[in-house]
Amino acid sequence: MFNFLGFEFSSSIITTPVSVIIAIVAIYLGLRWLKSFFVMTPQQHVRILETFGRYTGYRKAGLSIKFPWPFQRARSPFSLQTKQISLQLGVKSKDNAFVTMPISLQYRVIPTAVEAAFYELHNPEEQIESYVATDARAVAAARTFDQLYTDRDEFTRTVRESLDEAINAYGYEIRAVLIDDPRPTPEMISAFNEVLASQRRLEAAHNDGEAEKIKRTKSAEASAAAMSITARGIAASRSIIAEGNARALAAFRADTTLTDADAMAFMMEINRLEALRDAASHGGKTVLVTGDAHGGNYETRALLSALADDDGPKSEKDVGRETGLIGTVKQQNPPLKTDGANDERINKKND
């Protein structure tokens, strides 16, 4: 006889092979039944307890005791760790741009809502992905393509708030929503590059135009300043010349009996002769003399003759000045040369 777990067995019972097998099975089942009293739960997990198939609570990490099978059973460990879902979600913006939004979602079970998280959703990851896709597409449709880049924080906050409201009732909470830069199609990238290039060319042309405008404005201002200075110089020189001519004319009138008109005509003729002399002083130029040039010379000679025939004694200084003036006129206007044949033809024509 021997005793096992309070039961007495006769040594004769286990002498046959069948009895040995039955004893081993009984011992195994007895150990399994004893094990059903205990619940071993890993860290960051819980074990759901069901009594006759109905939820009656859960056990946290560590070793705990429950009613044995078949009265109560512990379900497999249910994780409370934070999980991540990564999506490459295609969305359409408000301005009809199709882009891909890389979205990473971090979620976990709410510790106080273990029952809902365990029983409400059949496949939590796929169902949460559906919520993310629906909310993200709705938010993206209200924004332009540029706003998807510039307002990512606002986009993330809106998506998270919408998801929290939707899945909190199922025992889950959103820990973070991470949205990377939208990825446009290659056609959109090429189009945007063309737009940027055209904008740069437009800015360059505008800058070139402004530079040319400034250059011409400054050149015009410089030309105006130079012309103003030149005009002041010419005005000053003419004023000096006029003053000199006035003094010369006054001195000339004081020494002669000519009228003011005769004296002015004489001075103008002298100026004309000097102009012709200066123009003819450089080679390669043609000087055109008007038809009344000889008439002016005759008037000048008449004035000089009148000066020469003027009554009254003259000083040697006056005689020298008049002689010089007459010589100047004769030098600038030499007498016309004619031959005898020409004179004879002219006389016959006159007859």
mmCIF file of C-alpha atoms in Angstrom, residues 70-275:
data_model
loop_
_atom_site.group_PDB
_atom_site.id
_atom_site.type_symbol
_atom_site.label_atom_id
_atom_site.label_comp_id
_atom_site.label_asym_id
_atom_site.label_seq_id
_atom_site.Cartn_x
_atom_site.Cartn_y
_atom_site.Cartn_z
ATOM 1 C CA PRO A 70 -13.802 24.401 -15.128
ATOM 2 C CA PHE A 71 -15.326 27.092 -12.917
ATOM 3 C CA GLN A 72 -13.005 29.910 -13.988
ATOM 4 C CA ARG A 73 -10.373 30.301 -16.643
ATOM 5 C CA ALA A 74 -7.705 32.918 -17.480
ATOM 6 C CA ARG A 75 -7.389 34.126 -21.060
ATOM 7 C CA SER A 76 -4.044 34.621 -22.782
ATOM 8 C CA PRO A 77 -1.955 37.624 -21.653
ATOM 9 C CA PHE A 78 -3.377 40.876 -23.052
ATOM 10 C CA SER A 79 -0.683 43.493 -23.766
ATOM 11 C CA LEU A 80 -0.849 47.009 -22.320
ATOM 12 C CA GLN A 81 2.250 48.128 -24.230
ATOM 13 C CA THR A 82 2.214 51.035 -26.672
ATOM 14 C CA LYS A 83 1.916 49.820 -30.261
ATOM 15 C CA GLN A 84 2.578 51.582 -33.549
ATOM 16 C CA ILE A 85 0.786 51.572 -36.881
ATOM 17 C CA SER A 86 2.599 52.928 -39.960
ATOM 18 C CA LEU A 87 0.622 53.961 -43.027
ATOM 19 C CA GLN A 88 1.396 55.318 -46.490
ATOM 20 C CA LEU A 89 -1.930 57.035 -46.988
ATOM 21 C CA GLY A 90 -2.975 58.555 -50.305
ATOM 22 C CA VAL A 91 -5.005 61.746 -49.831
ATOM 23 C CA LYS A 92 -6.497 64.469 -52.026
ATOM 24 C CA SER A 93 -6.010 68.110 -51.054
ATOM 25 C CA LYS A 94 -8.464 70.976 -51.443
ATOM 26 C CA ASP A 95 -6.773 72.092 -54.681
ATOM 27 C CA ASN A 96 -7.088 68.567 -56.188
ATOM 28 C CA ALA A 97 -3.493 67.491 -55.551
ATOM 29 C CA PHE A 98 -2.992 63.772 -54.918
ATOM 30 C CA VAL A 99 -0.181 63.112 -52.451
ATOM 31 C CA THR A 100 0.998 60.349 -50.155
ATOM 32 C CA MET A 101 0.977 61.100 -46.420
ATOM 33 C CA PRO A 102 3.366 58.981 -44.305
ATOM 34 C CA ILE A 103 1.516 58.596 -40.977
ATOM 35 C CA SER A 104 2.724 56.780 -37.866
ATOM 36 C CA LEU A 105 0.182 56.236 -35.076
ATOM 37 C CA GLN A 106 1.079 55.160 -31.531
ATOM 38 C CA TYR A 107 -1.731 53.794 -29.369
ATOM 39 C CA ARG A 108 -2.290 51.642 -26.291
ATOM 40 C CA VAL A 109 -5.004 50.096 -24.123
ATOM 41 C CA ILE A 110 -6.462 52.327 -21.425
ATOM 42 C CA PRO A 111 -5.636 50.502 -18.146
ATOM 43 C CA THR A 112 -9.069 51.237 -16.713
ATOM 44 C CA ALA A 113 -10.900 50.036 -19.842
ATOM 45 C CA VAL A 114 -9.398 46.593 -20.288
ATOM 46 C CA GLU A 115 -12.779 44.889 -20.704
ATOM 47 C CA ALA A 116 -13.832 47.154 -23.620
ATOM 48 C CA ALA A 117 -10.432 46.914 -25.310
ATOM 49 C CA PHE A 118 -10.484 43.114 -25.097
ATOM 50 C CA TYR A 119 -14.059 42.447 -26.179
ATOM 51 C CA GLU A 120 -15.220 45.417 -28.311
ATOM 52 C CA LEU A 121 -12.848 45.202 -31.288
ATOM 53 C CA HIS A 122 -12.223 41.991 -33.174
ATOM 54 C CA ASN A 123 -9.069 43.204 -34.978
ATOM 55 C CA PRO A 124 -8.010 46.434 -33.229
ATOM 56 C CA GLU A 125 -5.074 47.286 -35.539
ATOM 57 C CA GLU A 126 -7.020 47.089 -38.805
ATOM 58 C CA GLN A 127 -10.017 48.895 -37.369
ATOM 59 C CA ILE A 128 -7.861 51.714 -35.976
ATOM 60 C CA GLU A 129 -6.165 51.996 -39.393
ATOM 61 C CA SER A 130 -9.587 52.531 -40.942
ATOM 62 C CA TYR A 131 -10.335 55.341 -38.490
ATOM 63 C CA VAL A 132 -6.950 56.955 -39.207
ATOM 64 C CA ALA A 133 -7.465 56.821 -42.981
ATOM 65 C CA THR A 134 -10.978 58.272 -42.769
ATOM 66 C CA ASP A 135 -10.042 61.145 -40.449
ATOM 67 C CA ALA A 136 -6.787 61.994 -42.261
ATOM 68 C CA ARG A 137 -8.511 62.151 -45.658
ATOM 69 C CA ALA A 138 -11.262 64.358 -44.239
ATOM 70 C CA VAL A 139 -8.741 66.785 -42.728
ATOM 71 C CA ALA A 140 -6.559 66.840 -45.877
ATOM 72 C CA ALA A 141 -9.556 67.599 -48.101
ATOM 73 C CA ALA A 142 -10.063 70.889 -46.227
ATOM 74 C CA ARG A 143 -6.488 72.084 -46.855
ATOM 75 C CA THR A 144 -4.476 73.045 -49.894
ATOM 76 C CA PHE A 145 -1.285 71.290 -50.893
ATOM 77 C CA ASP A 146 0.865 74.079 -49.456
ATOM 78 C CA GLN A 147 -1.043 73.943 -46.165
ATOM 79 C CA LEU A 148 -0.307 70.230 -45.857
ATOM 80 C CA TYR A 149 3.347 71.251 -45.626
ATOM 81 C CA THR A 150 3.057 74.396 -43.541
ATOM 82 C CA ASP A 151 0.259 73.302 -41.164
ATOM 83 C CA ARG A 152 1.459 69.830 -40.240
ATOM 84 C CA ASP A 153 1.188 70.525 -36.504
ATOM 85 C CA GLU A 154 -2.410 71.650 -36.909
ATOM 86 C CA PHE A 155 -3.075 68.661 -39.164
ATOM 87 C CA THR A 156 -1.626 66.290 -36.557
ATOM 88 C CA ARG A 157 -3.607 67.856 -33.717
ATOM 89 C CA THR A 158 -6.881 67.667 -35.643
ATOM 90 C CA VAL A 159 -6.365 64.011 -36.596
ATOM 91 C CA ARG A 160 -5.428 63.051 -33.042
ATOM 92 C CA GLU A 161 -8.443 64.757 -31.497
ATOM 93 C CA SER A 162 -10.757 63.076 -33.991
ATOM 94 C CA LEU A 163 -9.215 59.639 -33.381
ATOM 95 C CA ASP A 164 -9.295 60.009 -29.598
ATOM 96 C CA GLU A 165 -12.981 60.771 -29.704
ATOM 97 C CA ALA A 166 -13.633 57.756 -31.940
ATOM 98 C CA ILE A 167 -11.587 54.994 -30.269
ATOM 99 C CA ASN A 168 -11.694 55.958 -26.596
ATOM 100 C CA ALA A 169 -15.063 54.247 -26.377
ATOM 101 C CA TYR A 170 -13.338 50.995 -27.366
ATOM 102 C CA GLY A 171 -10.778 51.152 -24.572
ATOM 103 C CA TYR A 172 -7.859 52.567 -26.588
ATOM 104 C CA GLU A 173 -6.091 55.911 -26.484
ATOM 105 C CA ILE A 174 -3.803 57.686 -28.958
ATOM 106 C CA ARG A 175 -0.351 58.421 -27.573
ATOM 107 C CA ALA A 176 1.077 60.194 -30.637
ATOM 108 C CA VAL A 177 0.358 60.912 -34.293
ATOM 109 C CA LEU A 178 3.489 61.454 -36.395
ATOM 110 C CA ILE A 179 3.027 62.840 -39.910
ATOM 111 C CA ASP A 180 5.983 63.229 -42.246
ATOM 112 C CA ASP A 181 6.254 65.548 -45.267
ATOM 113 C CA PRO A 182 3.678 64.827 -47.972
ATOM 114 C CA ARG A 183 5.126 63.053 -50.995
ATOM 115 C CA PRO A 184 3.745 64.376 -54.285
ATOM 116 C CA THR A 185 3.826 62.449 -57.529
ATOM 117 C CA PRO A 186 6.810 62.886 -59.904
ATOM 118 C CA GLU A 187 4.602 64.911 -62.272
ATOM 119 C CA MET A 188 3.734 67.344 -59.477
ATOM 120 C CA ILE A 189 7.376 67.648 -58.448
ATOM 121 C CA SER A 190 8.344 68.495 -62.044
ATOM 122 C CA ALA A 191 5.514 71.051 -62.291
ATOM 123 C CA PHE A 192 6.520 72.711 -59.032
ATOM 124 C CA ASN A 193 10.132 72.885 -60.153
ATOM 125 C CA GLU A 194 9.027 74.599 -63.370
ATOM 126 C CA VAL A 195 6.970 77.108 -61.372
ATOM 127 C CA LEU A 196 9.895 77.864 -59.081
ATOM 128 C CA ALA A 197 12.251 78.240 -62.045
ATOM 129 C CA SER A 198 9.869 80.655 -63.792
ATOM 130 C CA GLN A 199 9.522 82.683 -60.592
ATOM 131 C CA ARG A 200 13.299 82.903 -60.309
ATOM 132 C CA ARG A 201 13.552 84.032 -63.947
ATOM 133 C CA LEU A 202 10.855 86.639 -63.334
ATOM 134 C CA GLU A 203 12.687 87.931 -60.269
ATOM 135 C CA ALA A 204 15.961 88.039 -62.208
ATOM 136 C CA ALA A 205 14.329 89.976 -65.060
ATOM 137 C CA HIS A 206 12.756 92.379 -62.569
ATOM 138 C CA ASN A 207 16.105 92.909 -60.860
ATOM 139 C CA ASP A 208 17.821 93.463 -64.211
ATOM 140 C CA GLY A 209 15.162 96.003 -65.161
ATOM 141 C CA GLU A 210 15.541 97.839 -61.867
ATOM 142 C CA ALA A 211 19.318 97.876 -62.298
ATOM 143 C CA GLU A 212 19.007 99.248 -65.843
ATOM 144 C CA LYS A 213 16.492 101.829 -64.612
ATOM 145 C CA ILE A 214 18.819 102.963 -61.846
ATOM 146 C CA LYS A 215 21.753 103.025 -64.267
ATOM 147 C CA ARG A 216 19.895 105.171 -66.794
ATOM 148 C CA THR A 217 18.498 107.423 -64.086
ATOM 149 C CA LYS A 218 21.922 108.026 -62.633
ATOM 150 C CA SER A 219 23.371 108.566 -66.112
ATOM 151 C CA ALA A 220 20.635 111.096 -66.899
ATOM 152 C CA GLU A 221 21.226 112.853 -63.594
ATOM 153 C CA ALA A 222 24.955 112.967 -64.317
ATOM 154 C CA SER A 223 24.317 114.277 -67.848
ATOM 155 C CA ALA A 224 21.931 116.908 -66.506
ATOM 156 C CA ALA A 225 24.474 117.983 -63.913
ATOM 157 C CA ALA A 226 27.226 118.127 -66.558
ATOM 158 C CA MET A 227 25.013 120.103 -68.941
ATOM 159 C CA SER A 228 24.091 122.478 -66.135
ATOM 160 C CA ILE A 229 27.757 123.054 -65.332
ATOM 161 C CA THR A 230 28.559 123.468 -69.050
ATOM 162 C CA ALA A 231 25.680 125.908 -69.489
ATOM 163 C CA ARG A 232 26.848 127.950 -66.529
ATOM 164 C CA GLY A 233 30.359 127.983 -68.016
ATOM 165 C CA ILE A 234 29.078 129.051 -71.443
ATOM 166 C CA ALA A 235 26.885 131.718 -69.877
ATOM 167 C CA ALA A 236 29.814 132.996 -67.841
ATOM 168 C CA SER A 237 32.123 133.025 -70.875
ATOM 169 C CA ARG A 238 29.514 134.795 -72.998
ATOM 170 C CA SER A 239 29.008 137.322 -70.237
ATOM 171 C CA ILE A 240 32.745 138.007 -70.160
ATOM 172 C CA ILE A 241 32.872 138.246 -73.977
ATOM 173 C CA ALA A 242 29.882 140.577 -73.994
ATOM 174 C CA GLU A 243 31.472 142.779 -71.363
ATOM 175 C CA GLY A 244 34.718 142.854 -73.380
ATOM 176 C CA ASN A 245 32.851 143.674 -76.594
ATOM 177 C CA ALA A 246 30.932 146.417 -74.816
ATOM 178 C CA ARG A 247 34.131 147.977 -73.539
ATOM 179 C CA ALA A 248 35.770 147.653 -76.969
ATOM 180 C CA LEU A 249 32.725 149.166 -78.676
ATOM 181 C CA ALA A 250 32.622 152.045 -76.206
ATOM 182 C CA ALA A 251 36.317 152.724 -76.739
ATOM 183 C CA PHE A 252 35.874 152.480 -80.510
ATOM 184 C CA ARG A 253 32.943 154.911 -80.474
ATOM 185 C CA ALA A 254 34.835 157.340 -78.330
ATOM 186 C CA ASP A 255 37.618 157.611 -80.932
ATOM 187 C CA THR A 256 35.395 157.851 -84.067
ATOM 188 C CA THR A 257 32.425 159.755 -85.412
ATOM 189 C CA LEU A 258 30.511 156.606 -86.468
ATOM 190 C CA THR A 259 26.967 156.017 -85.357
ATOM 191 C CA ASP A 260 26.025 153.164 -83.015
ATOM 192 C CA ALA A 261 24.577 151.137 -85.905
ATOM 193 C CA ASP A 262 27.728 151.548 -87.987
ATOM 194 C CA ALA A 263 29.943 150.607 -85.088
ATOM 195 C CA MET A 264 27.823 147.508 -84.330
ATOM 196 C CA ALA A 265 27.929 146.455 -87.996
ATOM 197 C CA PHE A 266 31.679 146.840 -87.991
ATOM 198 C CA MET A 267 32.064 144.693 -84.850
ATOM 199 C CA MET A 268 29.774 141.984 -86.276
ATOM 200 C CA GLU A 269 31.791 141.898 -89.473
ATOM 201 C CA ILE A 270 34.996 141.509 -87.482
ATOM 202 C CA ASN A 271 33.419 138.589 -85.559
ATOM 203 C CA ARG A 272 32.336 136.964 -88.819
ATOM 204 C CA LEU A 273 35.796 137.229 -90.273
ATOM 205 C CA GLU A 274 37.326 135.721 -87.145
ATOM 206 C CA ALA A 275 34.850 132.846 -87.308
#
